[in-house]
Amino acid sequence: MTIRLPNFFILGAGRSGTTTLYFVLRDHPEVFLPTPKEPTFFSEPFQVIRTPIRYAKLFEGASDAKAVGDASHAYLSHPDAASTLRAFFPDARFVVTFRNPADRALAMYSYMLENGYECYPTFERALAAEDHRFASARFERRCPHYFWNFMYYRSGLFGAQVARYLELYGRDRFYFTTLYDLQREPSQVIGEIEAFLGVTPTSVGDLPRYGSSKGVRSIPLQYVERTVIRRLARRHVWPTPALHRWVNRWNRGSPPVMRPETRHMLLARFVPDLALLHELTGIDVLAAQRGDDAAADDAVS
């Protein structure tokens, strides 16, 4: 039996529409995307799938699929993923979607909070802790989730991240878009991605929304849910399955917010990198968010 491995990757950015792309493309009869959505095998040491054999087994159902993919968003922010993928997949194609990096930072914080990974009760406090976390080998070694997901500013430096890939792959190996274009023109964007991947175009209606995060009422309770209740519920230890459902209903809170001055500061810090991203890809993320007609000129291969 021939072992199928990915010939394309949905690189990210995290919290920028990758889950929607995963589910839409997974339903295409000529596309295979595995479960879990994000194996993260090439983002060591944070790996959901840790061995080559287990990674290969994810794609046993690929059979004759024309496009076989891996949708691990960690590969965009991970400093070594580009060179690793180049070594193993020199002919791969990449789909990358972006959003306003300040909004993405808040969305990532919300995700980390909701899932019991983040201990700071406000986005501003978590952002203020980033430099310390980044410099702390102890934090990197012991953090409970993918390290770069705690780097709310640094993981939004899309220009620098894309530059790593473009040093190793030709520009024609990439399809770049934005969350905003995907939301406004789903049929056009999905059709272009299908053509980019070499699969038969399909009809796409309104896209379902995935990945919207909420806040939590109690951070300690969410920590206990993640570290104890969720693990026991997966093993069907009574009564944790019911308790897991109850906690996730009761502990939902309002989505976190960002102070206007924080948003202004973040956008100012992102300006040089956004300029680099535009230079490399033709994508003007902020213009795309505003809906400017020229936002994505020359962005698509």
PDB file of C-alpha atoms in Angstrom:
ATOM      1  CA  MET A   1       0.000   0.000   0.000  1.00  0.00           C
ATOM      2  CA  THR A   2       1.312   3.427  -0.978  1.00  0.00           C
ATOM      3  CA  ILE A   3       1.766   5.771   1.966  1.00  0.00           C
ATOM      4  CA  ARG A   4       0.148   9.131   1.272  1.00  0.00           C
ATOM      5  CA  LEU A   5       1.509  12.219   2.986  1.00  0.00           C
ATOM      6  CA  PRO A   6       0.486  15.883   2.659  1.00  0.00           C
ATOM      7  CA  ASN A   7       1.027  17.777  -0.545  1.00  0.00           C
ATOM      8  CA  PHE A   8      -0.479  20.961   0.880  1.00  0.00           C
ATOM      9  CA  PHE A   9      -0.629  22.754   4.222  1.00  0.00           C
ATOM     10  CA  ILE A  10      -3.045  25.289   5.671  1.00  0.00           C
ATOM     11  CA  LEU A  11      -0.395  27.256   7.552  1.00  0.00           C
ATOM     12  CA  GLY A  12      -2.541  29.680   9.491  1.00  0.00           C
ATOM     13  CA  ALA A  13      -2.711  32.185  10.821  1.00  0.00           C
ATOM     14  CA  GLY A  14      -4.420  30.824  13.917  1.00  0.00           C
ATOM     15  CA  ARG A  15      -7.810  32.425  14.683  1.00  0.00           C
ATOM     16  CA  SER A  16      -7.987  33.713  11.102  1.00  0.00           C
ATOM     17  CA  GLY A  17     -10.385  31.324   9.385  1.00  0.00           C
ATOM     18  CA  THR A  18      -8.306  28.151   9.224  1.00  0.00           C
ATOM     19  CA  THR A  19     -10.962  26.015  10.923  1.00  0.00           C
ATOM     20  CA  THR A  20     -13.559  27.120   8.388  1.00  0.00           C
ATOM     21  CA  LEU A  21     -11.161  26.320   5.536  1.00  0.00           C
ATOM     22  CA  TYR A  22     -10.428  22.925   7.079  1.00  0.00           C
ATOM     23  CA  PHE A  23     -14.074  21.870   7.243  1.00  0.00           C
ATOM     24  CA  VAL A  24     -15.013  23.249   3.829  1.00  0.00           C
ATOM     25  CA  LEU A  25     -12.062  21.597   2.089  1.00  0.00           C
ATOM     26  CA  ARG A  26     -12.468  18.362   4.037  1.00  0.00           C
ATOM     27  CA  ASP A  27     -15.923  17.969   2.476  1.00  0.00           C
ATOM     28  CA  HIS A  28     -14.468  18.138  -1.044  1.00  0.00           C
ATOM     29  CA  PRO A  29     -14.450  14.642  -2.623  1.00  0.00           C
ATOM     30  CA  GLU A  30     -10.932  15.126  -4.020  1.00  0.00           C
ATOM     31  CA  VAL A  31      -9.391  16.523  -0.827  1.00  0.00           C
ATOM     32  CA  PHE A  32      -8.264  14.615   2.247  1.00  0.00           C
ATOM     33  CA  LEU A  33      -7.682  16.321   5.580  1.00  0.00           C
ATOM     34  CA  PRO A  34      -7.179  14.168   8.677  1.00  0.00           C
ATOM     35  CA  THR A  35      -8.554  14.190  12.178  1.00  0.00           C
ATOM     36  CA  PRO A  36      -7.248  15.845  14.285  1.00  0.00           C
ATOM     37  CA  LYS A  37      -7.286  19.088  12.336  1.00  0.00           C
ATOM     38  CA  GLU A  38      -3.888  20.091  13.708  1.00  0.00           C
ATOM     39  CA  PRO A  39      -1.421  17.205  14.087  1.00  0.00           C
ATOM     40  CA  THR A  40       1.384  19.759  14.736  1.00  0.00           C
ATOM     41  CA  PHE A  41       3.916  17.011  14.038  1.00  0.00           C
ATOM     42  CA  PHE A  42       6.428  19.474  12.587  1.00  0.00           C
ATOM     43  CA  SER A  43       6.278  21.986  15.471  1.00  0.00           C
ATOM     44  CA  GLU A  44       8.437  20.173  18.006  1.00  0.00           C
ATOM     45  CA  PRO A  45       8.304  20.104  21.010  1.00  0.00           C
ATOM     46  CA  PHE A  46       4.574  20.941  20.895  1.00  0.00           C
ATOM     47  CA  GLN A  47       3.165  17.985  18.986  1.00  0.00           C
ATOM     48  CA  VAL A  48      -0.285  16.456  19.162  1.00  0.00           C
ATOM     49  CA  ILE A  49       1.024  13.589  17.014  1.00  0.00           C
ATOM     50  CA  ARG A  50       4.548  12.699  18.139  1.00  0.00           C
ATOM     51  CA  THR A  51       5.810   9.786  16.033  1.00  0.00           C
ATOM     52  CA  PRO A  52       6.309   9.371  12.267  1.00  0.00           C
ATOM     53  CA  ILE A  53       4.254   6.177  12.268  1.00  0.00           C
ATOM     54  CA  ARG A  54       1.271   7.817  13.940  1.00  0.00           C
ATOM     55  CA  TYR A  55       1.557  10.803  11.610  1.00  0.00           C
ATOM     56  CA  ALA A  56       1.591   8.576   8.528  1.00  0.00           C
ATOM     57  CA  LYS A  57      -1.421   6.638   9.830  1.00  0.00           C
ATOM     58  CA  LEU A  58      -3.473   9.845   9.855  1.00  0.00           C
ATOM     59  CA  PHE A  59      -3.437   9.750   6.055  1.00  0.00           C
ATOM     60  CA  GLU A  60      -4.361   6.098   5.535  1.00  0.00           C
ATOM     61  CA  GLY A  61      -7.778   7.180   4.273  1.00  0.00           C
ATOM     62  CA  ALA A  62      -6.361   9.491   1.617  1.00  0.00           C
ATOM     63  CA  SER A  63      -6.500   6.762  -1.072  1.00  0.00           C
ATOM     64  CA  ASP A  64      -6.763   8.570  -4.416  1.00  0.00           C
ATOM     65  CA  ALA A  65      -7.326  12.114  -3.129  1.00  0.00           C
ATOM     66  CA  LYS A  66      -5.676  14.691  -5.360  1.00  0.00           C
ATOM     67  CA  ALA A  67      -4.969  17.058  -2.479  1.00  0.00           C
ATOM     68  CA  VAL A  68      -3.833  15.726   0.902  1.00  0.00           C
ATOM     69  CA  GLY A  69      -3.439  18.323   3.613  1.00  0.00           C
ATOM     70  CA  ASP A  70      -2.366  19.192   7.136  1.00  0.00           C
ATOM     71  CA  ALA A  71      -4.020  22.241   8.743  1.00  0.00           C
ATOM     72  CA  SER A  72      -1.676  22.892  11.675  1.00  0.00           C
ATOM     73  CA  HIS A  73      -1.563  26.662  12.184  1.00  0.00           C
ATOM     74  CA  ALA A  74       1.506  26.274  14.412  1.00  0.00           C
ATOM     75  CA  TYR A  75       3.642  25.799  11.294  1.00  0.00           C
ATOM     76  CA  LEU A  76       3.358  29.504  10.462  1.00  0.00           C
ATOM     77  CA  SER A  77       4.584  30.878  13.792  1.00  0.00           C
ATOM     78  CA  HIS A  78       7.038  28.093  14.687  1.00  0.00           C
ATOM     79  CA  PRO A  79      10.570  29.353  13.899  1.00  0.00           C
ATOM     80  CA  ASP A  80      11.820  26.026  12.526  1.00  0.00           C
ATOM     81  CA  ALA A  81       8.748  24.650  10.755  1.00  0.00           C
ATOM     82  CA  ALA A  82       9.507  26.217   7.361  1.00  0.00           C
ATOM     83  CA  SER A  83      12.931  24.597   7.065  1.00  0.00           C
ATOM     84  CA  THR A  84      11.573  21.272   8.333  1.00  0.00           C
ATOM     85  CA  LEU A  85       8.752  21.244   5.806  1.00  0.00           C
ATOM     86  CA  ARG A  86      11.162  22.221   3.029  1.00  0.00           C
ATOM     87  CA  ALA A  87      13.327  19.216   3.871  1.00  0.00           C
ATOM     88  CA  PHE A  88      10.433  16.739   3.757  1.00  0.00           C
ATOM     89  CA  PHE A  89       7.970  18.381   1.349  1.00  0.00           C
ATOM     90  CA  PRO A  90       9.920  20.393  -1.242  1.00  0.00           C
ATOM     91  CA  ASP A  91       6.966  20.437  -3.669  1.00  0.00           C
ATOM     92  CA  ALA A  92       4.243  21.327  -1.160  1.00  0.00           C
ATOM     93  CA  ARG A  93       1.655  24.043  -1.641  1.00  0.00           C
ATOM     94  CA  PHE A  94       0.511  26.376   1.110  1.00  0.00           C
ATOM     95  CA  VAL A  95      -2.742  28.173   1.880  1.00  0.00           C
ATOM     96  CA  VAL A  96      -2.364  31.111   4.267  1.00  0.00           C
ATOM     97  CA  THR A  97      -5.085  33.403   5.591  1.00  0.00           C
ATOM     98  CA  PHE A  98      -4.527  36.572   7.618  1.00  0.00           C
ATOM     99  CA  ARG A  99      -6.530  39.013   9.705  1.00  0.00           C
ATOM    100  CA  ASN A 100      -5.877  42.256  11.561  1.00  0.00           C
ATOM    101  CA  PRO A 101      -3.079  41.098  13.907  1.00  0.00           C
ATOM    102  CA  ALA A 102      -4.414  43.095  16.858  1.00  0.00           C
ATOM    103  CA  ASP A 103      -7.823  41.432  16.551  1.00  0.00           C
ATOM    104  CA  ARG A 104      -6.166  38.061  16.058  1.00  0.00           C
ATOM    105  CA  ALA A 105      -4.139  38.598  19.245  1.00  0.00           C
ATOM    106  CA  LEU A 106      -7.321  39.193  21.240  1.00  0.00           C
ATOM    107  CA  ALA A 107      -8.999  36.197  19.604  1.00  0.00           C
ATOM    108  CA  MET A 108      -6.044  33.981  20.515  1.00  0.00           C
ATOM    109  CA  TYR A 109      -6.113  35.243  24.100  1.00  0.00           C
ATOM    110  CA  SER A 110      -9.843  34.468  24.230  1.00  0.00           C
ATOM    111  CA  TYR A 111      -9.210  30.943  22.944  1.00  0.00           C
ATOM    112  CA  MET A 112      -6.452  30.324  25.487  1.00  0.00           C
ATOM    113  CA  LEU A 113      -8.626  31.679  28.299  1.00  0.00           C
ATOM    114  CA  GLU A 114     -11.668  29.637  27.305  1.00  0.00           C
ATOM    115  CA  ASN A 115      -9.647  26.439  27.129  1.00  0.00           C
ATOM    116  CA  GLY A 116      -8.016  26.841  30.529  1.00  0.00           C
ATOM    117  CA  TYR A 117      -4.473  27.662  29.369  1.00  0.00           C
ATOM    118  CA  GLU A 118      -4.269  31.376  30.165  1.00  0.00           C
ATOM    119  CA  CYS A 119      -4.034  32.565  33.782  1.00  0.00           C
ATOM    120  CA  TYR A 120      -4.298  36.332  33.289  1.00  0.00           C
ATOM    121  CA  PRO A 121      -7.843  37.763  33.610  1.00  0.00           C
ATOM    122  CA  THR A 122      -7.360  40.576  31.076  1.00  0.00           C
ATOM    123  CA  PHE A 123      -5.780  40.772  27.661  1.00  0.00           C
ATOM    124  CA  GLU A 124      -3.630  43.700  28.770  1.00  0.00           C
ATOM    125  CA  ARG A 125      -2.079  41.717  31.619  1.00  0.00           C
ATOM    126  CA  ALA A 126      -1.365  38.754  29.362  1.00  0.00           C
ATOM    127  CA  LEU A 127       0.186  41.059  26.778  1.00  0.00           C
ATOM    128  CA  ALA A 128       2.335  42.706  29.452  1.00  0.00           C
ATOM    129  CA  ALA A 129       3.609  39.262  30.493  1.00  0.00           C
ATOM    130  CA  GLU A 130       4.742  38.359  26.983  1.00  0.00           C
ATOM    131  CA  ASP A 131       8.318  39.646  27.206  1.00  0.00           C
ATOM    132  CA  HIS A 132       8.909  37.761  30.446  1.00  0.00           C
ATOM    133  CA  ARG A 133       7.368  34.599  29.043  1.00  0.00           C
ATOM    134  CA  PHE A 134       9.393  34.878  25.852  1.00  0.00           C
ATOM    135  CA  ALA A 135      12.657  35.208  27.778  1.00  0.00           C
ATOM    136  CA  SER A 136      11.847  32.434  30.242  1.00  0.00           C
ATOM    137  CA  ALA A 137      13.207  29.020  29.338  1.00  0.00           C
ATOM    138  CA  ARG A 138      11.247  27.672  32.282  1.00  0.00           C
ATOM    139  CA  PHE A 139       7.970  29.005  30.905  1.00  0.00           C
ATOM    140  CA  GLU A 140       8.689  27.607  27.453  1.00  0.00           C
ATOM    141  CA  ARG A 141       9.526  24.243  28.970  1.00  0.00           C
ATOM    142  CA  ARG A 142       6.483  24.094  31.244  1.00  0.00           C
ATOM    143  CA  CYS A 143       3.777  26.055  29.428  1.00  0.00           C
ATOM    144  CA  PRO A 144       0.637  23.921  29.046  1.00  0.00           C
ATOM    145  CA  HIS A 145       0.021  24.640  25.361  1.00  0.00           C
ATOM    146  CA  TYR A 146       1.856  25.633  22.188  1.00  0.00           C
ATOM    147  CA  PHE A 147       4.415  28.234  23.295  1.00  0.00           C
ATOM    148  CA  TRP A 148       3.828  30.672  20.443  1.00  0.00           C
ATOM    149  CA  ASN A 149       0.106  30.845  21.173  1.00  0.00           C
ATOM    150  CA  PHE A 150       1.055  32.703  24.371  1.00  0.00           C
ATOM    151  CA  MET A 151       3.023  35.228  22.310  1.00  0.00           C
ATOM    152  CA  TYR A 152       0.048  37.401  21.417  1.00  0.00           C
ATOM    153  CA  TYR A 153       2.167  40.080  19.738  1.00  0.00           C
ATOM    154  CA  ARG A 154       5.024  38.005  18.349  1.00  0.00           C
ATOM    155  CA  SER A 155       2.789  35.339  16.818  1.00  0.00           C
ATOM    156  CA  GLY A 156       1.096  38.086  14.789  1.00  0.00           C
ATOM    157  CA  LEU A 157       4.244  39.108  12.908  1.00  0.00           C
ATOM    158  CA  PHE A 158       2.956  37.623   9.681  1.00  0.00           C
ATOM    159  CA  GLY A 159       5.449  39.360   7.417  1.00  0.00           C
ATOM    160  CA  ALA A 160       8.441  37.848   9.186  1.00  0.00           C
ATOM    161  CA  GLN A 161       6.764  34.442   9.280  1.00  0.00           C
ATOM    162  CA  VAL A 162       5.961  34.453   5.562  1.00  0.00           C
ATOM    163  CA  ALA A 163       9.495  35.643   4.787  1.00  0.00           C
ATOM    164  CA  ARG A 164      10.890  32.440   6.315  1.00  0.00           C
ATOM    165  CA  TYR A 165       8.850  30.398   3.844  1.00  0.00           C
ATOM    166  CA  LEU A 166       9.549  32.547   0.803  1.00  0.00           C
ATOM    167  CA  GLU A 167      13.271  32.110   1.402  1.00  0.00           C
ATOM    168  CA  LEU A 168      12.761  28.379   0.870  1.00  0.00           C
ATOM    169  CA  TYR A 169       9.836  28.067  -1.556  1.00  0.00           C
ATOM    170  CA  GLY A 170       8.821  29.862  -4.732  1.00  0.00           C
ATOM    171  CA  ARG A 171       6.021  32.407  -4.563  1.00  0.00           C
ATOM    172  CA  ASP A 172       3.903  30.213  -6.841  1.00  0.00           C
ATOM    173  CA  ARG A 173       3.604  27.624  -4.039  1.00  0.00           C
ATOM    174  CA  PHE A 174       1.402  29.949  -1.963  1.00  0.00           C
ATOM    175  CA  TYR A 175      -2.183  31.132  -1.951  1.00  0.00           C
ATOM    176  CA  PHE A 176      -2.617  34.137   0.335  1.00  0.00           C
ATOM    177  CA  THR A 177      -5.960  35.581   1.408  1.00  0.00           C
ATOM    178  CA  THR A 178      -7.634  37.200   4.413  1.00  0.00           C
ATOM    179  CA  LEU A 179     -10.408  36.262   6.790  1.00  0.00           C
ATOM    180  CA  TYR A 180     -12.340  39.255   5.463  1.00  0.00           C
ATOM    181  CA  ASP A 181     -12.193  38.150   1.820  1.00  0.00           C
ATOM    182  CA  LEU A 182     -13.221  34.651   2.879  1.00  0.00           C
ATOM    183  CA  GLN A 183     -16.235  36.056   4.730  1.00  0.00           C
ATOM    184  CA  ARG A 184     -17.285  38.465   1.965  1.00  0.00           C
ATOM    185  CA  GLU A 185     -16.626  36.311  -1.098  1.00  0.00           C
ATOM    186  CA  PRO A 186     -16.600  32.680   0.075  1.00  0.00           C
ATOM    187  CA  SER A 187     -17.409  31.171  -3.320  1.00  0.00           C
ATOM    188  CA  GLN A 188     -14.645  33.117  -5.044  1.00  0.00           C
ATOM    189  CA  VAL A 189     -12.000  32.416  -2.402  1.00  0.00           C
ATOM    190  CA  ILE A 190     -12.829  28.716  -2.060  1.00  0.00           C
ATOM    191  CA  GLY A 191     -12.941  28.382  -5.846  1.00  0.00           C
ATOM    192  CA  GLU A 192      -9.500  29.955  -6.145  1.00  0.00           C
ATOM    193  CA  ILE A 193      -8.137  27.643  -3.454  1.00  0.00           C
ATOM    194  CA  GLU A 194      -9.617  24.612  -5.232  1.00  0.00           C
ATOM    195  CA  ALA A 195      -7.980  25.704  -8.484  1.00  0.00           C
ATOM    196  CA  PHE A 196      -4.703  26.311  -6.648  1.00  0.00           C
ATOM    197  CA  LEU A 197      -4.836  22.771  -5.240  1.00  0.00           C
ATOM    198  CA  GLY A 198      -5.753  21.272  -8.604  1.00  0.00           C
ATOM    199  CA  VAL A 199      -9.148  19.875  -7.602  1.00  0.00           C
ATOM    200  CA  THR A 200     -12.522  20.185  -9.310  1.00  0.00           C
ATOM    201  CA  PRO A 201     -14.393  23.391  -8.413  1.00  0.00           C
ATOM    202  CA  THR A 202     -17.489  22.925  -6.262  1.00  0.00           C
ATOM    203  CA  SER A 203     -20.434  25.093  -5.319  1.00  0.00           C
ATOM    204  CA  VAL A 204     -19.994  26.839  -1.973  1.00  0.00           C
ATOM    205  CA  GLY A 205     -22.791  28.662  -0.191  1.00  0.00           C
ATOM    206  CA  ASP A 206     -22.625  30.600   3.039  1.00  0.00           C
ATOM    207  CA  LEU A 207     -19.760  29.426   5.196  1.00  0.00           C
ATOM    208  CA  PRO A 208     -20.394  28.027   8.662  1.00  0.00           C
ATOM    209  CA  ARG A 209     -18.603  29.829  11.458  1.00  0.00           C
ATOM    210  CA  TYR A 210     -16.157  27.906  13.576  1.00  0.00           C
ATOM    211  CA  GLY A 211     -13.711  28.769  16.296  1.00  0.00           C
ATOM    212  CA  SER A 212     -15.503  31.701  17.953  1.00  0.00           C
ATOM    213  CA  SER A 213     -14.275  31.850  21.545  1.00  0.00           C
ATOM    214  CA  LYS A 214     -16.017  33.120  24.648  1.00  0.00           C
ATOM    215  CA  GLY A 215     -14.793  34.357  27.973  1.00  0.00           C
ATOM    216  CA  VAL A 216     -15.008  32.506  31.268  1.00  0.00           C
ATOM    217  CA  ARG A 217     -16.546  33.388  34.620  1.00  0.00           C
ATOM    218  CA  SER A 218     -13.867  31.637  36.662  1.00  0.00           C
ATOM    219  CA  ILE A 219     -10.288  31.098  35.483  1.00  0.00           C
ATOM    220  CA  PRO A 220      -9.480  28.620  38.318  1.00  0.00           C
ATOM    221  CA  LEU A 221     -12.570  26.549  37.467  1.00  0.00           C
ATOM    222  CA  GLN A 222     -11.580  26.453  33.806  1.00  0.00           C
ATOM    223  CA  TYR A 223      -8.098  25.317  34.822  1.00  0.00           C
ATOM    224  CA  VAL A 224      -9.591  22.445  36.846  1.00  0.00           C
ATOM    225  CA  GLU A 225     -11.859  21.602  33.916  1.00  0.00           C
ATOM    226  CA  ARG A 226      -8.858  21.325  31.600  1.00  0.00           C
ATOM    227  CA  THR A 227      -6.448  19.508  33.895  1.00  0.00           C
ATOM    228  CA  VAL A 228      -8.828  17.143  35.708  1.00  0.00           C
ATOM    229  CA  ILE A 229     -12.435  17.027  34.529  1.00  0.00           C
ATOM    230  CA  ARG A 230     -11.752  16.972  30.777  1.00  0.00           C
ATOM    231  CA  ARG A 231      -9.161  14.213  31.056  1.00  0.00           C
ATOM    232  CA  LEU A 232     -11.430  12.004  33.167  1.00  0.00           C
ATOM    233  CA  ALA A 233     -14.412  12.716  30.913  1.00  0.00           C
ATOM    234  CA  ARG A 234     -12.447  11.448  27.916  1.00  0.00           C
ATOM    235  CA  ARG A 235     -12.016   8.183  29.819  1.00  0.00           C
ATOM    236  CA  HIS A 236     -15.763   8.176  30.638  1.00  0.00           C
ATOM    237  CA  VAL A 237     -15.115   8.185  34.383  1.00  0.00           C
ATOM    238  CA  TRP A 238     -18.498   8.821  36.022  1.00  0.00           C
ATOM    239  CA  PRO A 239     -19.742  11.524  36.640  1.00  0.00           C
ATOM    240  CA  THR A 240     -17.146  13.635  34.824  1.00  0.00           C
ATOM    241  CA  PRO A 241     -18.792  13.583  31.351  1.00  0.00           C
ATOM    242  CA  ALA A 242     -21.879  15.315  32.764  1.00  0.00           C
ATOM    243  CA  LEU A 243     -19.726  17.563  34.939  1.00  0.00           C
ATOM    244  CA  HIS A 244     -17.640  18.510  31.891  1.00  0.00           C
ATOM    245  CA  ARG A 245     -20.778  19.573  30.016  1.00  0.00           C
ATOM    246  CA  TRP A 246     -22.121  21.507  33.005  1.00  0.00           C
ATOM    247  CA  VAL A 247     -18.881  23.420  33.612  1.00  0.00           C
ATOM    248  CA  ASN A 248     -18.616  24.386  29.963  1.00  0.00           C
ATOM    249  CA  ARG A 249     -22.158  25.739  30.025  1.00  0.00           C
ATOM    250  CA  TRP A 250     -22.071  27.482  33.392  1.00  0.00           C
ATOM    251  CA  ASN A 251     -18.581  28.933  33.110  1.00  0.00           C
ATOM    252  CA  ARG A 252     -19.134  30.731  29.797  1.00  0.00           C
ATOM    253  CA  GLY A 253     -18.686  34.474  30.155  1.00  0.00           C
ATOM    254  CA  SER A 254     -18.644  37.525  27.958  1.00  0.00           C
ATOM    255  CA  PRO A 255     -15.879  37.637  25.337  1.00  0.00           C
ATOM    256  CA  PRO A 256     -12.753  39.496  26.493  1.00  0.00           C
ATOM    257  CA  VAL A 257     -12.311  43.044  25.279  1.00  0.00           C
ATOM    258  CA  MET A 258      -9.318  45.155  24.365  1.00  0.00           C
ATOM    259  CA  ARG A 259      -8.892  48.722  25.556  1.00  0.00           C
ATOM    260  CA  PRO A 260      -8.833  51.263  22.699  1.00  0.00           C
ATOM    261  CA  GLU A 261      -5.388  52.470  23.744  1.00  0.00           C
ATOM    262  CA  THR A 262      -4.098  48.878  23.685  1.00  0.00           C
ATOM    263  CA  ARG A 263      -5.417  48.395  20.188  1.00  0.00           C
ATOM    264  CA  HIS A 264      -3.823  51.648  19.040  1.00  0.00           C
ATOM    265  CA  MET A 265      -0.482  50.656  20.579  1.00  0.00           C
ATOM    266  CA  LEU A 266      -0.553  47.177  19.046  1.00  0.00           C
ATOM    267  CA  LEU A 267      -1.405  48.405  15.575  1.00  0.00           C
ATOM    268  CA  ALA A 268       1.444  50.911  15.754  1.00  0.00           C
ATOM    269  CA  ARG A 269       3.838  48.094  16.677  1.00  0.00           C
ATOM    270  CA  PHE A 270       2.549  45.964  13.812  1.00  0.00           C
ATOM    271  CA  VAL A 271       2.975  48.649  11.123  1.00  0.00           C
ATOM    272  CA  PRO A 272       6.507  47.651   9.949  1.00  0.00           C
ATOM    273  CA  ASP A 273       5.609  43.974   9.768  1.00  0.00           C
ATOM    274  CA  LEU A 274       2.337  44.672   7.953  1.00  0.00           C
ATOM    275  CA  ALA A 275       4.323  46.678   5.406  1.00  0.00           C
ATOM    276  CA  LEU A 276       6.646  43.695   4.944  1.00  0.00           C
ATOM    277  CA  LEU A 277       3.659  41.387   4.535  1.00  0.00           C
ATOM    278  CA  HIS A 278       2.224  43.666   1.852  1.00  0.00           C
ATOM    279  CA  GLU A 279       5.569  43.800   0.069  1.00  0.00           C
ATOM    280  CA  LEU A 280       5.899  40.010   0.067  1.00  0.00           C
ATOM    281  CA  THR A 281       2.317  38.988  -0.679  1.00  0.00           C
ATOM    282  CA  GLY A 282       0.353  41.962  -1.985  1.00  0.00           C
ATOM    283  CA  ILE A 283      -1.986  41.592   0.988  1.00  0.00           C
ATOM    284  CA  ASP A 284      -2.998  44.777   2.820  1.00  0.00           C
ATOM    285  CA  VAL A 285      -4.736  43.285   5.837  1.00  0.00           C
ATOM    286  CA  LEU A 286      -6.131  46.529   7.220  1.00  0.00           C
ATOM    287  CA  ALA A 287      -7.481  47.579   3.828  1.00  0.00           C
ATOM    288  CA  ALA A 288      -9.077  44.151   3.449  1.00  0.00           C
ATOM    289  CA  GLN A 289     -10.735  44.594   6.826  1.00  0.00           C
ATOM    290  CA  ARG A 290     -12.117  47.959   5.701  1.00  0.00           C
ATOM    291  CA  GLY A 291     -13.304  46.410   2.459  1.00  0.00           C
ATOM    292  CA  ASP A 292     -11.191  48.545   0.127  1.00  0.00           C
ATOM    293  CA  ASP A 293     -11.493  47.365  -3.476  1.00  0.00           C
ATOM    294  CA  ALA A 294      -7.730  47.272  -3.943  1.00  0.00           C
ATOM    295  CA  ALA A 295      -7.009  45.431  -0.708  1.00  0.00           C
ATOM    296  CA  ALA A 296      -5.850  42.190  -2.247  1.00  0.00           C
ATOM    297  CA  ASP A 297      -4.404  43.284  -5.592  1.00  0.00           C
ATOM    298  CA  ASP A 298      -1.780  40.790  -6.743  1.00  0.00           C
ATOM    299  CA  ALA A 299      -2.281  38.725  -3.590  1.00  0.00           C
ATOM    300  CA  VAL A 300      -3.255  35.498  -5.304  1.00  0.00           C
ATOM    301  CA  SER A 301      -0.806  33.340  -7.206  1.00  0.00           C
TER     302      SER A 301
END
